Amino acid sequence: MELATLRRLVVFTLIASAVFLSQFRRCSAQFDKLPNERWAKLREVERYQLNIAEKYYKANNWKVAVSEYDKYLKLYEDSEAAPYALLKWSRCQVKLRKGHTAIKEGYQSVIDYWPDSPEAPAAAYYMAKTSNDIGQIRSSKKFYKQVIDKYGKHLVASHAMSDLIALAVVEKDEKTQLDLRKKLTFDVHRSQHNGSICNTAAAELATYYFNRVAFEDGVKARATVTYGREFSAATGQQRIDGTVASVKASINKLLANTKTKAQGDRLAGLAIAYVRKQTPTGTTEEDKILARLHWLHVADLTITARQKDKVPGVYEQMLKIFGSDDEVLTRLAAWYITEKRYDEARAAYRRFTDKVKGLEYVAITYRISHQKKLASAIDAYNQILGLDPDRKVHWKQQVALTYNEFGNYLQAIGVYAELQNLDIENRHKWKGNIASTYSVAKKYNEAIAVYKQLIQEDIGGASNWSYQVAWIHHHRTGKLTDAISYYRQCINTANKYNQIADCYLRLKQYPRAIQQYKTIIGDKTLTASAPQAQLNIAWTQEKAGKKESAIKAFQTVCKNYPKLKQASQAHAHLQSKYKINVTLGGSKDE
Amino acid sequence: MKQKTVQTVLIAVGASVAYVVLWQAALLLTGLFGWYSLRALLALYGTIGLFVVGLGWVVWVVELIGQQFERLRHQRREYDGAVPVLHKPLRRDADQQQWIWNPLDPGAWFYGGRRHKRLFQSIFALSWYSLAFFMALFLLTQIQGCKEYYDSPAGGGKPKQVVQKLKVKKIIRKKFLVNPFSPFLFDAPDIEKMVKFNFRDMTKHSYQVGQGEGEGAGFAGGRKGGKVRFIRLEYSGGDWDQNFGIGGDNNLLDRYAKFTGHKVAEKTESRTVAQLKRFPIGRSPALVYMTGQKSISLSKSEIKILREYLNEKHGMIFCSNGGSPHFHNQFDSMMNNVVPNAVRRPIQLDDPIHRGLDFIPIVAPHGGKQALGWYLDGRLICYYHPGDIGDAWCDDHAGVKSEIFEASYQLGINVIFHAHAEYSKWNLARKKRKK
């Protein structure tokens, strides 16, 4: 995988997690919050006590929060916030993995004693959810149905339906899935708090219909999906975008199976016809923009439908209608690449209006394709250098990277040397690249010589360059004493001590290796690495043939870090290797 | 010479029979002494030995009969002295002008041309013998033999806290400083004489551990003469016998008997997965125990038997991770195969199965820190302990604190009791439905 792709993947994952977490927080917060008008109804003492409990709840200190909510309930049983306090008390019990207590003594009491309170629907929903979480599926389903029947118009009903759908998916109960998705899609009013649930249900319902080639029904379901923070109805374009995204997955699924291939073809035909029908024919700028987007969808659907002979035609038609368009050409070239038609892909790139971008892609295809061609790639970069002299450093770096990829290390070093003079500000970085290229080329002496120069020249990065020298001595040249002396010049990290210890282990100087691990254990800034260091002491003692000391060291791991995986390893090793059952340790899961 | 051959054959037969007898005796003895690892080794190498012995006999018999055929053929037709019989045209018997079908006859047509007939016959014999041996082995392991019964002890009781916690309480004796002539009534009338309640009968089941109503501590769905047994599952691929027997899980069974007053088996036992099929519905083990730290390898038929045990026989699995995250994954995957429709959830601390426990004891966190449960229709069908609870039941308790190993015993007792109580309830309901 390319570095850029990897980076994009990481960014996407981070964004997706952030969106998920924000949704999750929103979902849990909507039931767990006491509105301001009800806070206002509380007496000062009540507010004070509730604030204390809330503080511990927010700090995830569940044990203390439980006792504080309990205190509130004992002192102000008749207050406005009593059902709220009991609801939160139950939430804390769930966090403390006491789901049964939460249901029997918490949620049920909220429903029994304050049936008309705003917390009653939330309690009913949480009761069902907790039952689900503790494996009581039958009662959980019963509770969910009660929530839907009793609080049909409340927000909790949407959540209950969503959870029931999840259970029906596990049980492969298609009828329940369909009924509930229909309800969430067409009957439930969407708000900020249930919008995402309803939209998910609508998208799933659309997929259900598309999978059965019920295209019209799928489009109708998809049309209900709302957009934006305000959950406003979809515009015509959004509706088409969503439909195409959804139908593509169904076409792929149907075409993958020979039995359903005909259905897949039919669905693709329907989808293409639908998009073509919606394509504006006006001559205004807006119409043209929309028409172009529709054409792109047609091309996408043609690719998904595996109509290989038609794909280039669709793109060429687009180029005729809308004129030269780099995005269209990019898509066409990308399709050629998936079809392994590299020459045609490059031809498409060469038609770019942005010649530099087009040539860059051409060079990349020479670098990544199966028919790797160094000269052609370098030639493309040289053409770019002529066209874009302002970004010389960037393109030179690409040339160096290309030489590296093809194993032409000396030429790569030559380019890096050029870059040193071109980009004075980053000269240490380019020199570092020269050294690392020497190292990759297995010219270790030259690499070390360059790194040594860098230690002298770049005081700020000396630790890093020392580490590089040490690493080459350690893992490549085998000069372990030299490696140790260079490691010692690096800043203190657990990795540094571990590497030094490894050198001593290879030199069979076991007491010295142990000393390094002891340094990790003794360093208060490296506490996270202490359990592994203790385990490494045990392994080292074992390697040194000191059976008794090794056993003691393994037992120390079990005793000092009973909740960590290192304890598990030590425990298992003591039993399997030494047949020792007395491993010490032991912990509680509270 | 002939007499000597007969003598040799007799010695060989004797030696073969002796091998089988001695092998089985060794298996029996190692089982009795609880040397399960040695038993497993003996079973494996003994089977290989048996295969070799059998193969020897097959070679001898085939050779003997083959020679017999050749001799007969010699007698029947002229031998020209230059070409051996086997190298003459052999697709058809020259004398009888018909195909030879007997596989014991090296002249059979399907052994090919003139050359290598013996070689083909040997390959043929070896293939058939191997096939027959492994088929027989497979059938023997699948044969259920006689039915086996597992009965819980009959009785009744309540599922109260089975381990008594002793707390020393300081009692302050009250002293009454009153005038003996004051109007206080010190000789209160005996309330038991005034109102006659039969407390012993009314509360009989509240003071004994068990389920339902019945004489003595036990289970209403149990049988007279029944015992609580602790059966562990033998499976291939791993070390199923960790801490097995005396000094290991036997301690748990002893504790169970002490704290519940139920009749228990003298020793813990083991059964293969295939053997679970022997138990009929309603008289099968309420609980089986699994442990290990290596792989779990189950055949399709074993998965089916386990599924039947959990679904139809209302059984339960108690698993303790004996030493690795790998075992955790193996067990998880096994359960997914056995009961794909069951849901896996962390078992709550306030679950009835954790009665009397404030925490879950962990000896070493091999498979995480949370006890997991597999639920099927709301019923707990599997309790998975991630932290080698079996080690805490041993004589030396793995060197953990008394608080941890006492809790481990209690958890073990709770799981055994829970499985039997649930089984008893189900059995009673089943019997009622039958009526």
Tab-separated table of C-alpha atoms in Angstrom, chain B residues 32-428:
chain	number	residue	atom	x	y	z
B	32	LEU	CA	-6.444	-45.161	37.501
B	33	PHE	CA	-3.303	-43.475	38.786
B	34	GLY	CA	-4.281	-40.213	37.089
B	35	TRP	CA	-1.203	-40.071	34.815
B	36	TYR	CA	-3.188	-38.595	31.962
B	37	SER	CA	-0.336	-37.245	29.883
B	38	LEU	CA	1.367	-40.655	29.926
B	39	ARG	CA	-1.977	-42.267	29.096
B	40	ALA	CA	-2.391	-40.029	26.071
B	41	LEU	CA	1.139	-40.905	24.893
B	42	LEU	CA	0.514	-44.611	25.439
B	43	ALA	CA	-2.750	-44.387	23.506
B	44	LEU	CA	-1.019	-42.724	20.549
B	45	TYR	CA	2.094	-44.904	20.356
B	46	GLY	CA	0.106	-48.026	21.233
B	47	THR	CA	-2.163	-47.416	18.247
B	48	ILE	CA	0.847	-46.965	15.987
B	49	GLY	CA	2.292	-50.207	17.379
B	50	LEU	CA	-0.984	-52.004	16.768
B	51	PHE	CA	-0.965	-50.822	13.183
B	52	VAL	CA	2.566	-52.163	12.693
B	53	VAL	CA	1.725	-55.525	14.310
B	54	GLY	CA	-1.402	-55.845	12.174
B	55	LEU	CA	0.534	-54.927	9.060
B	56	GLY	CA	3.068	-57.663	9.870
B	57	TRP	CA	0.297	-60.220	10.049
B	58	VAL	CA	-1.278	-58.994	6.823
B	59	VAL	CA	2.056	-59.289	4.991
B	60	TRP	CA	2.599	-62.768	6.368
B	61	VAL	CA	-0.896	-64.026	5.494
B	62	VAL	CA	-0.843	-62.508	1.983
B	63	GLU	CA	2.592	-63.992	1.335
B	64	LEU	CA	1.558	-67.404	2.661
B	65	ILE	CA	-1.576	-67.570	0.531
B	66	GLY	CA	0.254	-66.147	-2.486
B	67	GLN	CA	2.856	-68.890	-2.230
B	68	GLN	CA	0.079	-71.425	-1.927
B	69	PHE	CA	-1.449	-70.202	-5.192
B	70	GLU	CA	1.869	-70.303	-6.939
B	71	ARG	CA	2.489	-73.815	-5.766
B	72	LEU	CA	-0.920	-74.908	-7.059
B	73	ARG	CA	-0.231	-73.266	-10.379
B	74	HIS	CA	3.093	-75.127	-10.569
B	75	GLN	CA	1.331	-78.373	-10.010
B	76	ARG	CA	-1.263	-77.659	-12.668
B	77	ARG	CA	0.899	-76.623	-15.568
B	78	GLU	CA	4.309	-77.258	-16.817
B	79	TYR	CA	7.081	-74.968	-15.659
B	80	ASP	CA	9.548	-74.387	-18.486
B	81	GLY	CA	12.392	-73.506	-16.100
B	82	ALA	CA	13.457	-70.468	-18.029
B	83	VAL	CA	10.511	-68.129	-17.411
B	84	PRO	CA	9.062	-67.851	-13.947
B	85	VAL	CA	5.345	-68.474	-13.688
B	86	LEU	CA	4.617	-64.903	-12.874
B	87	HIS	CA	6.332	-63.697	-16.001
B	88	LYS	CA	4.213	-65.801	-18.347
B	89	PRO	CA	1.112	-64.284	-19.914
B	90	LEU	CA	-0.933	-63.616	-16.828
B	91	ARG	CA	-4.004	-61.637	-17.786
B	92	ARG	CA	-5.751	-64.950	-18.160
B	93	ASP	CA	-5.090	-68.203	-16.453
B	94	ALA	CA	-3.622	-70.359	-19.146
B	95	ASP	CA	-5.241	-73.557	-17.967
B	96	GLN	CA	-8.684	-72.386	-17.141
B	97	GLN	CA	-8.887	-69.630	-19.745
B	98	GLN	CA	-10.684	-67.288	-17.298
B	99	TRP	CA	-9.979	-64.079	-15.394
B	100	ILE	CA	-8.469	-64.411	-11.907
B	101	TRP	CA	-10.339	-62.176	-9.490
B	102	ASN	CA	-8.976	-63.359	-6.151
B	103	PRO	CA	-6.838	-60.514	-4.738
B	104	LEU	CA	-4.888	-62.998	-2.622
B	105	ASP	CA	-3.665	-64.650	-5.773
B	106	PRO	CA	-0.658	-62.764	-7.105
B	107	GLY	CA	-1.748	-63.842	-10.575
B	108	ALA	CA	-4.937	-61.761	-10.418
B	109	TRP	CA	-5.470	-59.800	-13.631
B	110	PHE	CA	-5.737	-56.406	-11.921
B	111	TYR	CA	-2.157	-56.569	-10.666
B	112	GLY	CA	-1.095	-55.591	-14.194
B	113	GLY	CA	1.528	-56.985	-16.533
B	114	ARG	CA	4.157	-59.594	-15.927
B	115	ARG	CA	6.546	-57.526	-13.870
B	116	HIS	CA	5.978	-56.076	-10.398
B	117	LYS	CA	2.922	-58.201	-9.684
B	118	ARG	CA	4.135	-58.790	-6.141
B	119	LEU	CA	4.765	-55.101	-5.676
B	120	PHE	CA	1.258	-54.222	-6.819
B	121	GLN	CA	-0.204	-56.904	-4.584
B	122	SER	CA	1.735	-55.498	-1.613
B	123	ILE	CA	0.551	-51.956	-2.366
B	124	PHE	CA	-2.999	-53.257	-2.742
B	125	ALA	CA	-2.802	-55.134	0.576
B	126	LEU	CA	-1.249	-52.178	2.384
B	127	SER	CA	-3.911	-49.794	1.071
B	128	TRP	CA	-6.773	-52.041	2.046
B	129	TYR	CA	-5.268	-52.823	5.416
B	130	SER	CA	-4.693	-49.116	6.176
B	131	LEU	CA	-8.213	-48.255	5.101
B	132	ALA	CA	-9.716	-51.079	7.156
B	133	PHE	CA	-7.580	-50.166	10.204
B	134	PHE	CA	-8.531	-46.504	10.168
B	135	MET	CA	-12.185	-47.262	9.454
B	136	ALA	CA	-12.224	-49.649	12.414
B	137	LEU	CA	-10.492	-47.035	14.551
B	138	PHE	CA	-13.015	-44.413	13.500
B	139	LEU	CA	-15.941	-46.718	14.180
B	140	LEU	CA	-14.539	-47.712	17.576
B	141	THR	CA	-14.198	-44.082	18.610
B	142	GLN	CA	-17.729	-43.397	17.397
B	143	ILE	CA	-19.325	-46.450	18.975
B	144	GLN	CA	-21.339	-45.263	21.923
B	145	GLY	CA	-21.269	-48.606	23.663
B	146	CYS	CA	-23.595	-48.951	26.608
B	147	LYS	CA	-25.599	-46.017	27.707
B	148	GLU	CA	-24.197	-44.013	30.567
B	149	TYR	CA	-26.269	-42.152	33.097
B	150	TYR	CA	-25.627	-39.040	35.069
B	151	ASP	CA	-28.041	-38.399	37.925
B	152	SER	CA	-28.016	-35.499	40.318
B	153	PRO	CA	-28.697	-36.293	43.965
B	154	ALA	CA	-32.389	-36.203	44.817
B	155	GLY	CA	-33.573	-33.736	47.427
B	156	GLY	CA	-34.513	-30.123	47.624
B	157	GLY	CA	-33.487	-26.745	48.948
B	158	LYS	CA	-32.936	-23.128	48.111
B	159	PRO	CA	-30.117	-21.658	46.091
B	160	LYS	CA	-28.865	-19.686	49.081
B	161	GLN	CA	-25.299	-18.583	49.504
B	162	VAL	CA	-23.385	-21.801	49.601
B	163	VAL	CA	-20.244	-20.563	51.304
B	164	GLN	CA	-20.686	-19.332	54.815
B	165	LYS	CA	-18.877	-16.140	55.647
B	166	LEU	CA	-17.860	-15.869	59.254
B	167	LYS	CA	-17.710	-12.417	60.683
B	168	VAL	CA	-16.874	-11.858	64.326
B	169	LYS	CA	-19.397	-9.512	65.868
B	170	LYS	CA	-18.930	-7.922	69.214
B	171	ILE	CA	-21.997	-8.583	71.299
B	172	ILE	CA	-22.784	-6.082	74.018
B	173	ARG	CA	-24.883	-7.763	76.631
B	174	LYS	CA	-27.668	-5.671	77.953
B	175	LYS	CA	-28.018	-5.456	81.697
B	176	PHE	CA	-31.301	-4.461	83.241
B	177	LEU	CA	-30.938	-2.491	86.394
B	178	VAL	CA	-34.476	-2.554	87.693
B	179	ASN	CA	-36.164	-3.084	90.969
B	180	PRO	CA	-37.280	-6.741	91.152
B	181	PHE	CA	-40.515	-5.535	92.672
B	182	SER	CA	-41.228	-3.159	89.812
B	183	PRO	CA	-44.221	-3.981	87.511
B	184	PHE	CA	-42.167	-5.750	84.792
B	185	LEU	CA	-43.030	-9.207	83.666
B	186	PHE	CA	-39.786	-11.200	83.473
B	187	ASP	CA	-41.364	-14.634	83.106
B	188	ALA	CA	-42.767	-14.183	79.657
B	189	PRO	CA	-45.073	-17.011	78.457
B	190	ASP	CA	-43.580	-19.460	75.937
B	191	ILE	CA	-44.856	-18.262	72.587
B	192	GLU	CA	-44.291	-21.657	70.993
B	193	LYS	CA	-46.718	-23.139	73.503
B	194	MET	CA	-49.266	-20.474	72.737
B	195	VAL	CA	-49.165	-20.634	68.938
B	196	LYS	CA	-48.064	-23.884	67.378
B	197	PHE	CA	-46.191	-23.401	64.151
B	198	ASN	CA	-44.476	-26.281	62.440
B	199	PHE	CA	-41.380	-24.238	61.626
B	200	ARG	CA	-39.258	-27.262	60.863
B	201	ASP	CA	-41.493	-28.287	57.972
B	202	MET	CA	-42.197	-24.758	56.831
B	203	THR	CA	-38.600	-23.711	56.553
B	204	LYS	CA	-37.089	-27.076	55.774
B	205	HIS	CA	-36.018	-26.089	52.262
B	206	SER	CA	-34.702	-22.708	53.285
B	207	TYR	CA	-31.860	-24.185	55.296
B	208	GLN	CA	-30.551	-26.650	52.790
B	209	VAL	CA	-28.826	-25.940	49.540
B	210	GLY	CA	-30.571	-27.285	46.492
B	211	GLN	CA	-33.474	-26.819	44.169
B	212	GLY	CA	-37.145	-27.602	44.621
B	213	GLU	CA	-38.725	-29.693	47.313
B	214	GLY	CA	-37.458	-33.041	48.454
B	215	GLU	CA	-35.934	-34.980	51.301
B	216	GLY	CA	-32.425	-33.794	52.199
B	217	ALA	CA	-30.143	-31.431	50.351
B	218	GLY	CA	-30.253	-32.049	46.625
B	219	PHE	CA	-32.262	-31.402	43.536
B	220	ALA	CA	-35.941	-32.073	43.003
B	221	GLY	CA	-35.183	-33.182	39.475
B	222	GLY	CA	-32.486	-35.590	40.687
B	223	ARG	CA	-32.606	-39.301	41.478
B	224	LYS	CA	-32.050	-41.369	44.548
B	225	GLY	CA	-28.466	-42.571	44.579
B	226	GLY	CA	-27.473	-39.779	42.222
B	227	LYS	CA	-24.260	-37.862	42.767
B	228	VAL	CA	-22.807	-34.574	41.671
B	229	ARG	CA	-19.876	-35.415	39.404
B	230	PHE	CA	-17.252	-33.153	37.911
B	231	ILE	CA	-16.620	-34.277	34.362
B	232	ARG	CA	-14.048	-32.625	32.160
B	233	LEU	CA	-14.002	-32.858	28.411
B	234	GLU	CA	-11.171	-34.552	26.592
B	235	TYR	CA	-10.471	-32.923	23.260
B	236	SER	CA	-7.718	-33.193	20.696
B	237	GLY	CA	-5.165	-30.521	20.062
B	238	GLY	CA	-4.455	-29.386	23.572
B	239	ASP	CA	-3.711	-30.135	27.212
B	240	TRP	CA	-7.208	-30.873	28.454
B	241	ASP	CA	-5.872	-32.558	31.609
B	242	GLN	CA	-4.408	-29.512	33.387
B	243	ASN	CA	-4.762	-29.879	37.187
B	244	PHE	CA	-6.893	-32.989	36.784
B	245	GLY	CA	-7.722	-35.306	39.650
B	246	ILE	CA	-6.352	-35.565	43.153
B	247	GLY	CA	-4.671	-32.364	44.255
B	248	GLY	CA	-6.399	-30.508	41.428
B	249	ASP	CA	-10.078	-30.226	40.613
B	250	ASN	CA	-10.848	-32.960	43.152
B	251	ASN	CA	-10.406	-30.299	45.819
B	252	LEU	CA	-13.294	-28.356	44.303
B	253	LEU	CA	-15.543	-31.396	44.388
B	254	ASP	CA	-14.637	-31.953	48.053
B	255	ARG	CA	-15.422	-28.328	48.854
B	256	TYR	CA	-18.692	-28.586	46.984
B	257	ALA	CA	-19.712	-31.568	49.096
B	258	LYS	CA	-18.671	-29.805	52.299
B	259	PHE	CA	-20.629	-26.647	51.663
B	260	THR	CA	-23.740	-28.023	50.020
B	261	GLY	CA	-24.144	-31.342	51.771
B	262	HIS	CA	-24.825	-32.954	48.387
B	263	LYS	CA	-23.605	-36.428	47.577
B	264	VAL	CA	-20.626	-36.163	45.264
B	265	ALA	CA	-18.493	-38.615	43.311
B	266	GLU	CA	-15.251	-39.749	44.913
B	267	LYS	CA	-13.126	-38.483	42.077
B	268	THR	CA	-13.414	-36.105	39.185
B	269	GLU	CA	-13.727	-37.777	35.788
B	270	SER	CA	-13.100	-37.156	32.124
B	271	ARG	CA	-15.014	-38.049	28.984
B	272	THR	CA	-14.292	-37.516	25.328
B	273	VAL	CA	-16.698	-35.324	23.387
B	274	ALA	CA	-17.928	-38.420	21.543
B	275	GLN	CA	-18.705	-40.114	24.843
B	276	LEU	CA	-21.118	-37.311	25.743
B	277	LYS	CA	-23.501	-38.862	23.243
B	278	ARG	CA	-23.887	-41.908	25.479
B	279	PHE	CA	-25.865	-39.930	28.024
B	280	PRO	CA	-29.591	-39.911	27.309
B	281	ILE	CA	-31.724	-36.766	27.516
B	282	GLY	CA	-32.716	-36.117	31.120
B	283	ARG	CA	-29.862	-38.184	32.535
B	284	SER	CA	-26.879	-36.378	31.110
B	285	PRO	CA	-24.257	-34.275	32.924
B	286	ALA	CA	-25.555	-30.884	33.953
B	287	LEU	CA	-22.064	-29.450	33.521
B	288	VAL	CA	-18.832	-30.337	31.768
B	289	TYR	CA	-15.534	-28.614	32.420
B	290	MET	CA	-12.925	-27.600	29.855
B	291	THR	CA	-9.468	-26.168	30.294
B	292	GLY	CA	-6.121	-25.961	28.518
B	293	GLN	CA	-3.694	-23.534	27.002
B	294	LYS	CA	-3.160	-24.892	23.504
B	295	SER	CA	-5.494	-25.565	20.593
B	296	ILE	CA	-8.948	-27.086	20.537
B	297	SER	CA	-9.585	-29.313	17.562
B	298	LEU	CA	-13.080	-30.736	17.132
B	299	SER	CA	-14.422	-32.803	14.263
B	300	LYS	CA	-17.787	-32.038	12.662
B	301	SER	CA	-19.412	-34.924	14.524
B	302	GLU	CA	-17.951	-33.690	17.834
B	303	ILE	CA	-19.315	-30.198	17.172
B	304	LYS	CA	-22.712	-31.776	16.511
B	305	ILE	CA	-22.538	-33.782	19.741
B	306	LEU	CA	-21.626	-30.679	21.751
B	307	ARG	CA	-24.442	-28.705	20.084
B	308	GLU	CA	-26.874	-31.462	20.968
B	309	TYR	CA	-25.522	-31.545	24.525
B	310	LEU	CA	-26.047	-27.809	24.997
B	311	ASN	CA	-29.330	-27.459	23.109
B	312	GLU	CA	-31.291	-30.645	23.586
B	313	LYS	CA	-29.713	-32.083	26.719
B	314	HIS	CA	-29.745	-28.717	28.495
B	315	GLY	CA	-26.082	-29.016	29.380
B	316	MET	CA	-23.607	-26.322	30.323
B	317	ILE	CA	-19.885	-25.802	29.740
B	318	PHE	CA	-17.594	-24.373	32.385
B	319	CYS	CA	-14.325	-23.307	30.799
B	320	SER	CA	-11.193	-21.980	32.419
B	321	ASN	CA	-8.417	-20.511	30.297
B	322	GLY	CA	-5.397	-22.472	31.456
B	323	GLY	CA	-2.661	-20.304	30.035
B	324	SER	CA	-2.843	-18.326	26.814
B	325	PRO	CA	-4.698	-15.753	24.739
B	326	HIS	CA	-4.542	-18.381	21.983
B	327	PHE	CA	-6.773	-20.684	24.019
B	328	HIS	CA	-9.196	-17.796	24.473
B	329	ASN	CA	-9.480	-17.402	20.695
B	330	GLN	CA	-9.717	-21.142	20.220
B	331	PHE	CA	-12.541	-21.462	22.718
B	332	ASP	CA	-14.366	-18.460	21.286
B	333	SER	CA	-14.180	-19.917	17.815
B	334	MET	CA	-15.273	-23.339	19.102
B	335	MET	CA	-18.365	-21.808	20.696
B	336	ASN	CA	-19.130	-19.894	17.496
B	337	ASN	CA	-19.090	-23.193	15.619
B	338	VAL	CA	-21.057	-25.112	18.213
B	339	VAL	CA	-23.758	-22.543	18.979
B	340	PRO	CA	-23.698	-19.819	16.332
B	341	ASN	CA	-27.057	-18.512	17.498
B	342	ALA	CA	-25.939	-17.956	21.093
B	343	VAL	CA	-24.961	-14.465	22.226
B	344	ARG	CA	-21.716	-13.777	24.082
B	345	ARG	CA	-21.913	-11.254	26.889
B	346	PRO	CA	-19.773	-10.327	29.911
B	347	ILE	CA	-21.309	-11.936	32.987
B	348	GLN	CA	-22.478	-9.308	35.427
B	349	LEU	CA	-20.977	-9.149	38.895
B	350	ASP	CA	-24.461	-9.297	40.406
B	351	ASP	CA	-25.504	-12.300	38.357
B	352	PRO	CA	-27.010	-15.055	40.542
B	353	ILE	CA	-24.064	-17.245	39.538
B	354	HIS	CA	-21.775	-14.837	41.408
B	355	ARG	CA	-23.774	-15.141	44.621
B	356	GLY	CA	-21.586	-14.395	47.632
B	357	LEU	CA	-18.772	-12.943	45.524
B	358	ASP	CA	-17.748	-9.300	45.512
B	359	PHE	CA	-15.259	-9.809	42.696
B	360	ILE	CA	-14.161	-12.342	40.119
B	361	PRO	CA	-10.938	-14.029	41.185
B	362	ILE	CA	-8.208	-14.098	38.537
B	363	VAL	CA	-5.064	-16.208	38.933
B	364	ALA	CA	-3.462	-14.930	35.712
B	365	PRO	CA	-5.240	-12.847	33.065
B	366	HIS	CA	-4.750	-15.197	30.107
B	367	GLY	CA	-7.946	-14.304	28.274
B	368	GLY	CA	-8.709	-10.825	29.536
B	369	LYS	CA	-10.216	-9.930	32.873
B	370	GLN	CA	-13.927	-10.404	32.336
B	371	ALA	CA	-15.877	-13.578	32.845
B	372	LEU	CA	-17.878	-14.253	29.704
B	373	GLY	CA	-21.132	-16.043	29.243
B	374	TRP	CA	-22.817	-17.563	26.217
B	375	TYR	CA	-26.568	-17.215	26.427
B	376	LEU	CA	-29.099	-19.157	24.425
B	377	ASP	CA	-32.696	-17.985	24.810
B	378	GLY	CA	-31.694	-16.250	28.022
B	379	ARG	CA	-30.130	-19.420	29.472
B	380	LEU	CA	-26.476	-19.408	30.436
B	381	ILE	CA	-25.018	-22.322	28.469
B	382	CYS	CA	-21.367	-21.536	29.035
B	383	TYR	CA	-19.368	-19.829	31.742
B	384	TYR	CA	-15.901	-18.821	30.565
B	385	HIS	CA	-13.341	-17.832	33.177
B	386	PRO	CA	-10.421	-15.942	31.633
B	387	GLY	CA	-7.919	-16.363	34.455
B	388	ASP	CA	-7.014	-19.996	35.151
B	389	ILE	CA	-9.383	-20.627	38.042
B	390	GLY	CA	-8.377	-24.298	37.946
B	391	ASP	CA	-4.952	-23.382	39.332
B	392	ALA	CA	-6.491	-21.865	42.440
B	393	TRP	CA	-8.286	-25.153	43.235
B	394	CYS	CA	-4.954	-27.028	43.435
B	395	ASP	CA	-3.326	-28.020	46.707
B	396	ASP	CA	-0.895	-25.108	46.539
B	397	HIS	CA	-3.513	-22.684	45.153
B	398	ALA	CA	-0.881	-21.329	42.703
B	399	GLY	CA	0.497	-19.317	45.609
B	400	VAL	CA	-2.275	-16.742	45.395
B	401	LYS	CA	-3.758	-15.005	48.418
B	402	SER	CA	-6.356	-16.879	50.450
B	403	GLU	CA	-8.936	-14.279	49.481
B	404	ILE	CA	-8.442	-15.157	45.805
B	405	PHE	CA	-8.415	-18.928	46.118
B	406	GLU	CA	-11.358	-19.001	48.513
B	407	ALA	CA	-13.305	-16.909	46.018
B	408	SER	CA	-12.190	-19.306	43.280
B	409	TYR	CA	-13.623	-22.237	45.198
B	410	GLN	CA	-16.835	-20.342	45.752
B	411	LEU	CA	-17.120	-19.453	42.083
B	412	GLY	CA	-16.523	-23.082	41.127
B	413	ILE	CA	-19.152	-24.252	43.608
B	414	ASN	CA	-21.598	-21.621	42.352
B	415	VAL	CA	-21.167	-22.689	38.732
B	416	ILE	CA	-21.614	-26.386	39.554
B	417	PHE	CA	-24.653	-25.603	41.666
B	418	HIS	CA	-26.167	-23.255	39.086
B	419	ALA	CA	-25.834	-25.850	36.320
B	420	HIS	CA	-27.409	-28.589	38.431
B	421	ALA	CA	-30.225	-26.365	39.727
B	422	GLU	CA	-31.095	-25.227	36.198
B	423	TYR	CA	-30.882	-28.784	34.922
B	424	SER	CA	-33.156	-29.939	37.729
B	425	LYS	CA	-35.753	-27.271	36.930
B	426	TRP	CA	-35.687	-28.200	33.252
B	427	ASN	CA	-35.870	-31.905	34.024
B	428	LEU	CA	-38.889	-31.400	36.286
